[in-house]
Amino acid sequence: GFTKDELLKDLLLEATRTKGSIDAGDTKNAGTSLVSVLENKSKIITAHASSAFGHSLQEVLSSPEISKRIANTRASLQTDALNRFYDMLSHDDTRAFYGEVPVEAAAEMGAIQDILIVDSLFRNRNAETRIKWTKLVESVEQGGGKSFIFSSMHVSGEQLGSMGGIAAILRFPMPELDDLDGSDSESED
């Protein structure tokens, strides 16, 4: 329960010690990266997590207390988008799809309100594949939709990656997309 408080205390203590070493002229043995911890001390947020594993990060980012503190940050906007996608998937699955085939079909019809895509799709070795994803995101944005590009290194990006790396919330229901590719569609129960 108190690990977060002890960690913060130790971090600030080490940063203070490092700053003292730098001030004394010992830059060789001092970790200069810890000095920024002191400079940004007011921005550090501690929060409870059920475990120390990566999946708990999503739990922390979804908590109301943390959401208020990180509002309007990229992580917060992405977490909100992913939560909206999951809500739509559970309440109106004809407006939420994931996987390449149904998302591309929805984009062709101008049906995408929000597109969620993992950044690793833009780093594909094949230039044609990178261009395809870039054009898809641009077409959604030109049609008035929003795009959310998730880091594949973040927990939310890992979750999206497990669904093919791409998902969409649609403006209107499109049950016909269920039949396009059963393996990528969420409504196959």
PDB file of C-alpha atoms in Angstrom:
ATOM      1  CA  GLY A   1       0.000   0.000   0.000  1.00  0.00           C
ATOM      2  CA  PHE A   2       2.808   2.429   0.759  1.00  0.00           C
ATOM      3  CA  THR A   3       5.233   1.378  -1.963  1.00  0.00           C
ATOM      4  CA  LYS A   4       4.316   4.377  -4.112  1.00  0.00           C
ATOM      5  CA  ASP A   5       5.075   6.776  -1.244  1.00  0.00           C
ATOM      6  CA  GLU A   6       8.386   5.083  -0.436  1.00  0.00           C
ATOM      7  CA  LEU A   7       9.379   5.099  -4.100  1.00  0.00           C
ATOM      8  CA  LEU A   8       8.642   8.817  -4.421  1.00  0.00           C
ATOM      9  CA  LYS A   9      10.562   9.561  -1.232  1.00  0.00           C
ATOM     10  CA  ASP A  10      13.582   7.547  -2.428  1.00  0.00           C
ATOM     11  CA  LEU A  11      13.424   9.098  -5.895  1.00  0.00           C
ATOM     12  CA  LEU A  12      13.408  12.647  -4.515  1.00  0.00           C
ATOM     13  CA  LEU A  13      16.175  11.805  -2.055  1.00  0.00           C
ATOM     14  CA  GLU A  14      18.373  10.377  -4.825  1.00  0.00           C
ATOM     15  CA  ALA A  15      17.605  13.348  -7.093  1.00  0.00           C
ATOM     16  CA  THR A  16      18.596  15.735  -4.291  1.00  0.00           C
ATOM     17  CA  ARG A  17      21.812  13.779  -3.705  1.00  0.00           C
ATOM     18  CA  THR A  18      22.582  13.857  -7.433  1.00  0.00           C
ATOM     19  CA  LYS A  19      21.934  17.604  -7.612  1.00  0.00           C
ATOM     20  CA  GLY A  20      24.310  18.077  -4.705  1.00  0.00           C
ATOM     21  CA  SER A  21      27.007  16.128  -6.563  1.00  0.00           C
ATOM     22  CA  ILE A  22      26.512  18.206  -9.685  1.00  0.00           C
ATOM     23  CA  ASP A  23      26.591  21.442  -7.697  1.00  0.00           C
ATOM     24  CA  ALA A  24      29.866  20.268  -6.145  1.00  0.00           C
ATOM     25  CA  GLY A  25      31.305  19.775  -9.630  1.00  0.00           C
ATOM     26  CA  ASP A  26      31.205  15.974  -9.744  1.00  0.00           C
ATOM     27  CA  THR A  27      29.399  15.532 -13.076  1.00  0.00           C
ATOM     28  CA  LYS A  28      31.232  12.292 -13.829  1.00  0.00           C
ATOM     29  CA  ASN A  29      29.448  10.241 -11.148  1.00  0.00           C
ATOM     30  CA  ALA A  30      26.191  12.200 -11.005  1.00  0.00           C
ATOM     31  CA  GLY A  31      23.075  11.075 -12.851  1.00  0.00           C
ATOM     32  CA  THR A  32      22.022  14.303 -14.551  1.00  0.00           C
ATOM     33  CA  SER A  33      18.688  12.800 -15.617  1.00  0.00           C
ATOM     34  CA  LEU A  34      17.525  12.777 -11.987  1.00  0.00           C
ATOM     35  CA  VAL A  35      17.868  16.564 -11.762  1.00  0.00           C
ATOM     36  CA  SER A  36      14.795  16.899 -13.978  1.00  0.00           C
ATOM     37  CA  VAL A  37      12.866  14.981 -11.304  1.00  0.00           C
ATOM     38  CA  LEU A  38      13.422  17.865  -8.880  1.00  0.00           C
ATOM     39  CA  GLU A  39      12.534  20.427 -11.539  1.00  0.00           C
ATOM     40  CA  ASN A  40       9.255  18.632 -12.249  1.00  0.00           C
ATOM     41  CA  LYS A  41       8.451  17.489  -8.704  1.00  0.00           C
ATOM     42  CA  SER A  42       5.056  19.228  -8.752  1.00  0.00           C
ATOM     43  CA  LYS A  43       4.022  17.194 -11.814  1.00  0.00           C
ATOM     44  CA  ILE A  44       4.661  13.798 -10.231  1.00  0.00           C
ATOM     45  CA  ILE A  45       1.496  11.875  -9.452  1.00  0.00           C
ATOM     46  CA  THR A  46       1.348   8.842  -7.189  1.00  0.00           C
ATOM     47  CA  ALA A  47      -1.513   6.398  -7.469  1.00  0.00           C
ATOM     48  CA  HIS A  48      -2.615   3.023  -6.161  1.00  0.00           C
ATOM     49  CA  ALA A  49      -2.291   0.009  -8.466  1.00  0.00           C
ATOM     50  CA  SER A  50      -3.355  -3.546  -7.765  1.00  0.00           C
ATOM     51  CA  SER A  51       0.011  -4.869  -8.973  1.00  0.00           C
ATOM     52  CA  ALA A  52       3.358  -3.734 -10.346  1.00  0.00           C
ATOM     53  CA  PHE A  53       2.761  -5.286 -13.753  1.00  0.00           C
ATOM     54  CA  GLY A  54       2.091  -3.369 -16.974  1.00  0.00           C
ATOM     55  CA  HIS A  55      -1.614  -4.183 -17.183  1.00  0.00           C
ATOM     56  CA  SER A  56      -2.171  -2.165 -13.994  1.00  0.00           C
ATOM     57  CA  LEU A  57      -1.214   0.996 -15.864  1.00  0.00           C
ATOM     58  CA  GLN A  58      -4.565   0.895 -17.690  1.00  0.00           C
ATOM     59  CA  GLU A  59      -6.275   0.544 -14.287  1.00  0.00           C
ATOM     60  CA  VAL A  60      -4.424   3.598 -12.963  1.00  0.00           C
ATOM     61  CA  LEU A  61      -5.091   5.717 -16.065  1.00  0.00           C
ATOM     62  CA  SER A  62      -8.798   4.844 -15.924  1.00  0.00           C
ATOM     63  CA  SER A  63      -9.263   5.878 -12.297  1.00  0.00           C
ATOM     64  CA  PRO A  64     -11.304   9.100 -11.903  1.00  0.00           C
ATOM     65  CA  GLU A  65      -8.714  10.771  -9.663  1.00  0.00           C
ATOM     66  CA  ILE A  66      -5.898  10.265 -12.179  1.00  0.00           C
ATOM     67  CA  SER A  67      -8.130  11.060 -15.161  1.00  0.00           C
ATOM     68  CA  LYS A  68      -8.759  14.533 -13.736  1.00  0.00           C
ATOM     69  CA  ARG A  69      -5.033  15.170 -13.261  1.00  0.00           C
ATOM     70  CA  ILE A  70      -4.018  14.046 -16.724  1.00  0.00           C
ATOM     71  CA  ALA A  71      -6.999  15.440 -18.639  1.00  0.00           C
ATOM     72  CA  ASN A  72      -6.153  16.660 -22.133  1.00  0.00           C
ATOM     73  CA  THR A  73      -2.957  14.651 -22.334  1.00  0.00           C
ATOM     74  CA  ARG A  74      -2.450  12.202 -25.161  1.00  0.00           C
ATOM     75  CA  ALA A  75      -2.589   9.206 -22.816  1.00  0.00           C
ATOM     76  CA  SER A  76      -5.874  10.406 -21.362  1.00  0.00           C
ATOM     77  CA  LEU A  77      -7.454  11.004 -24.766  1.00  0.00           C
ATOM     78  CA  GLN A  78      -6.355   7.566 -25.948  1.00  0.00           C
ATOM     79  CA  THR A  79      -7.632   5.864 -22.809  1.00  0.00           C
ATOM     80  CA  ASP A  80     -10.984   7.634 -23.239  1.00  0.00           C
ATOM     81  CA  ALA A  81     -11.166   6.581 -26.905  1.00  0.00           C
ATOM     82  CA  LEU A  82     -10.357   2.964 -26.072  1.00  0.00           C
ATOM     83  CA  ASN A  83     -12.936   2.955 -23.263  1.00  0.00           C
ATOM     84  CA  ARG A  84     -15.562   4.414 -25.646  1.00  0.00           C
ATOM     85  CA  PHE A  85     -14.697   1.669 -28.128  1.00  0.00           C
ATOM     86  CA  TYR A  86     -15.135  -1.067 -25.503  1.00  0.00           C
ATOM     87  CA  ASP A  87     -18.422   0.503 -24.327  1.00  0.00           C
ATOM     88  CA  MET A  88     -19.706   0.667 -27.890  1.00  0.00           C
ATOM     89  CA  LEU A  89     -18.564  -2.907 -28.493  1.00  0.00           C
ATOM     90  CA  SER A  90     -20.610  -4.108 -25.529  1.00  0.00           C
ATOM     91  CA  HIS A  91     -23.701  -1.929 -26.083  1.00  0.00           C
ATOM     92  CA  ASP A  92     -23.999  -1.493 -29.854  1.00  0.00           C
ATOM     93  CA  ASP A  93     -21.652  -3.887 -31.605  1.00  0.00           C
ATOM     94  CA  THR A  94     -22.860  -2.782 -35.040  1.00  0.00           C
ATOM     95  CA  ARG A  95     -21.044   0.532 -34.467  1.00  0.00           C
ATOM     96  CA  ALA A  96     -17.698  -0.828 -33.209  1.00  0.00           C
ATOM     97  CA  PHE A  97     -15.357  -2.942 -35.298  1.00  0.00           C
ATOM     98  CA  TYR A  98     -11.758  -4.016 -35.197  1.00  0.00           C
ATOM     99  CA  GLY A  99      -9.416  -5.644 -37.664  1.00  0.00           C
ATOM    100  CA  GLU A 100      -8.246  -4.604 -41.091  1.00  0.00           C
ATOM    101  CA  VAL A 101     -11.124  -5.730 -43.330  1.00  0.00           C
ATOM    102  CA  PRO A 102     -14.155  -4.284 -41.485  1.00  0.00           C
ATOM    103  CA  VAL A 103     -12.363  -1.030 -40.607  1.00  0.00           C
ATOM    104  CA  GLU A 104     -11.240  -0.469 -44.206  1.00  0.00           C
ATOM    105  CA  ALA A 105     -14.770  -1.193 -45.457  1.00  0.00           C
ATOM    106  CA  ALA A 106     -16.248   1.278 -42.961  1.00  0.00           C
ATOM    107  CA  ALA A 107     -13.696   3.905 -44.012  1.00  0.00           C
ATOM    108  CA  GLU A 108     -14.605   3.450 -47.686  1.00  0.00           C
ATOM    109  CA  MET A 109     -18.206   4.253 -46.767  1.00  0.00           C
ATOM    110  CA  GLY A 110     -17.259   7.304 -44.687  1.00  0.00           C
ATOM    111  CA  ALA A 111     -18.737   5.716 -41.582  1.00  0.00           C
ATOM    112  CA  ILE A 112     -15.846   6.147 -39.139  1.00  0.00           C
ATOM    113  CA  GLN A 113     -16.253   8.606 -36.283  1.00  0.00           C
ATOM    114  CA  ASP A 114     -13.082   7.557 -34.394  1.00  0.00           C
ATOM    115  CA  ILE A 115     -10.250   5.419 -35.699  1.00  0.00           C
ATOM    116  CA  LEU A 116      -7.859   3.811 -33.220  1.00  0.00           C
ATOM    117  CA  ILE A 117      -4.597   2.562 -34.679  1.00  0.00           C
ATOM    118  CA  VAL A 118      -1.350   1.337 -33.202  1.00  0.00           C
ATOM    119  CA  ASP A 119       1.835   3.132 -34.302  1.00  0.00           C
ATOM    120  CA  SER A 120       3.611  -0.079 -35.303  1.00  0.00           C
ATOM    121  CA  LEU A 121       1.390  -0.282 -38.395  1.00  0.00           C
ATOM    122  CA  PHE A 122       3.054   2.919 -39.621  1.00  0.00           C
ATOM    123  CA  ARG A 123       6.509   1.377 -39.065  1.00  0.00           C
ATOM    124  CA  ASN A 124       5.960  -1.626 -41.293  1.00  0.00           C
ATOM    125  CA  ARG A 125       8.938  -2.517 -43.510  1.00  0.00           C
ATOM    126  CA  ASN A 126       6.720  -2.472 -46.580  1.00  0.00           C
ATOM    127  CA  ALA A 127       6.297   1.102 -47.835  1.00  0.00           C
ATOM    128  CA  GLU A 128       2.969   0.275 -49.518  1.00  0.00           C
ATOM    129  CA  THR A 129       1.574  -0.906 -46.188  1.00  0.00           C
ATOM    130  CA  ARG A 130       2.695   2.281 -44.421  1.00  0.00           C
ATOM    131  CA  ILE A 131       1.126   4.389 -47.178  1.00  0.00           C
ATOM    132  CA  LYS A 132      -2.120   2.392 -46.957  1.00  0.00           C
ATOM    133  CA  TRP A 133      -2.503   3.093 -43.213  1.00  0.00           C
ATOM    134  CA  THR A 134      -1.517   6.742 -43.598  1.00  0.00           C
ATOM    135  CA  LYS A 135      -4.086   7.262 -46.364  1.00  0.00           C
ATOM    136  CA  LEU A 136      -6.740   5.472 -44.313  1.00  0.00           C
ATOM    137  CA  VAL A 137      -6.183   7.736 -41.289  1.00  0.00           C
ATOM    138  CA  GLU A 138      -6.086  10.845 -43.507  1.00  0.00           C
ATOM    139  CA  SER A 139      -9.347   9.869 -45.211  1.00  0.00           C
ATOM    140  CA  VAL A 140     -11.054   9.422 -41.836  1.00  0.00           C
ATOM    141  CA  GLU A 141      -9.802  12.833 -40.694  1.00  0.00           C
ATOM    142  CA  GLN A 142     -10.866  14.484 -43.973  1.00  0.00           C
ATOM    143  CA  GLY A 143     -14.313  12.990 -43.455  1.00  0.00           C
ATOM    144  CA  GLY A 144     -14.567  14.675 -40.058  1.00  0.00           C
ATOM    145  CA  GLY A 145     -13.469  11.703 -37.957  1.00  0.00           C
ATOM    146  CA  LYS A 146     -10.853  11.680 -35.231  1.00  0.00           C
ATOM    147  CA  SER A 147      -7.740   9.540 -35.213  1.00  0.00           C
ATOM    148  CA  PHE A 148      -6.003   8.156 -32.155  1.00  0.00           C
ATOM    149  CA  ILE A 149      -2.528   6.749 -32.712  1.00  0.00           C
ATOM    150  CA  PHE A 150      -1.509   4.474 -29.856  1.00  0.00           C
ATOM    151  CA  SER A 151       2.045   3.638 -28.871  1.00  0.00           C
ATOM    152  CA  SER A 152       2.676  -0.073 -29.199  1.00  0.00           C
ATOM    153  CA  MET A 153       4.813   0.261 -26.058  1.00  0.00           C
ATOM    154  CA  HIS A 154       1.879   1.478 -23.938  1.00  0.00           C
ATOM    155  CA  VAL A 155      -0.632  -0.864 -22.305  1.00  0.00           C
ATOM    156  CA  SER A 156      -3.522   0.586 -24.319  1.00  0.00           C
ATOM    157  CA  GLY A 157      -1.507   0.102 -27.518  1.00  0.00           C
ATOM    158  CA  GLU A 158      -0.804  -3.495 -26.559  1.00  0.00           C
ATOM    159  CA  GLN A 159      -4.541  -4.049 -26.055  1.00  0.00           C
ATOM    160  CA  LEU A 160      -5.277  -2.536 -29.447  1.00  0.00           C
ATOM    161  CA  GLY A 161      -2.472  -4.570 -30.985  1.00  0.00           C
ATOM    162  CA  SER A 162      -4.115  -7.758 -29.753  1.00  0.00           C
ATOM    163  CA  MET A 163      -7.160  -6.803 -31.852  1.00  0.00           C
ATOM    164  CA  GLY A 164      -5.199  -6.434 -35.072  1.00  0.00           C
ATOM    165  CA  GLY A 165      -3.838  -2.979 -34.300  1.00  0.00           C
ATOM    166  CA  ILE A 166      -6.832  -1.118 -35.668  1.00  0.00           C
ATOM    167  CA  ALA A 167     -10.367  -0.420 -34.489  1.00  0.00           C
ATOM    168  CA  ALA A 168     -13.138   2.025 -35.270  1.00  0.00           C
ATOM    169  CA  ILE A 169     -16.201   3.568 -33.713  1.00  0.00           C
ATOM    170  CA  LEU A 170     -18.757   4.224 -36.429  1.00  0.00           C
ATOM    171  CA  ARG A 171     -21.147   7.138 -36.880  1.00  0.00           C
ATOM    172  CA  PHE A 172     -24.019   4.790 -37.662  1.00  0.00           C
ATOM    173  CA  PRO A 173     -24.714   1.068 -37.330  1.00  0.00           C
ATOM    174  CA  MET A 174     -23.343  -1.191 -40.075  1.00  0.00           C
ATOM    175  CA  PRO A 175     -24.336  -4.773 -39.263  1.00  0.00           C
ATOM    176  CA  GLU A 176     -23.278  -5.859 -42.769  1.00  0.00           C
ATOM    177  CA  LEU A 177     -19.628  -5.479 -41.721  1.00  0.00           C
ATOM    178  CA  ASP A 178     -20.046  -8.507 -39.450  1.00  0.00           C
ATOM    179  CA  ASP A 179     -20.139 -10.734 -42.526  1.00  0.00           C
ATOM    180  CA  LEU A 180     -16.960  -9.395 -44.150  1.00  0.00           C
ATOM    181  CA  ASP A 181     -14.415 -11.251 -42.059  1.00  0.00           C
ATOM    182  CA  GLY A 182     -15.654 -13.299 -39.123  1.00  0.00           C
ATOM    183  CA  SER A 183     -12.200 -13.679 -37.613  1.00  0.00           C
ATOM    184  CA  ASP A 184     -11.737  -9.893 -37.308  1.00  0.00           C
ATOM    185  CA  SER A 185     -15.288  -9.051 -36.281  1.00  0.00           C
ATOM    186  CA  GLU A 186     -16.197  -8.615 -32.665  1.00  0.00           C
ATOM    187  CA  SER A 187     -19.720  -9.946 -32.854  1.00  0.00           C
ATOM    188  CA  GLU A 188     -18.741 -13.576 -33.394  1.00  0.00           C
ATOM    189  CA  ASP A 189     -19.750 -15.037 -30.041  1.00  0.00           C
TER     190      ASP A 189
END
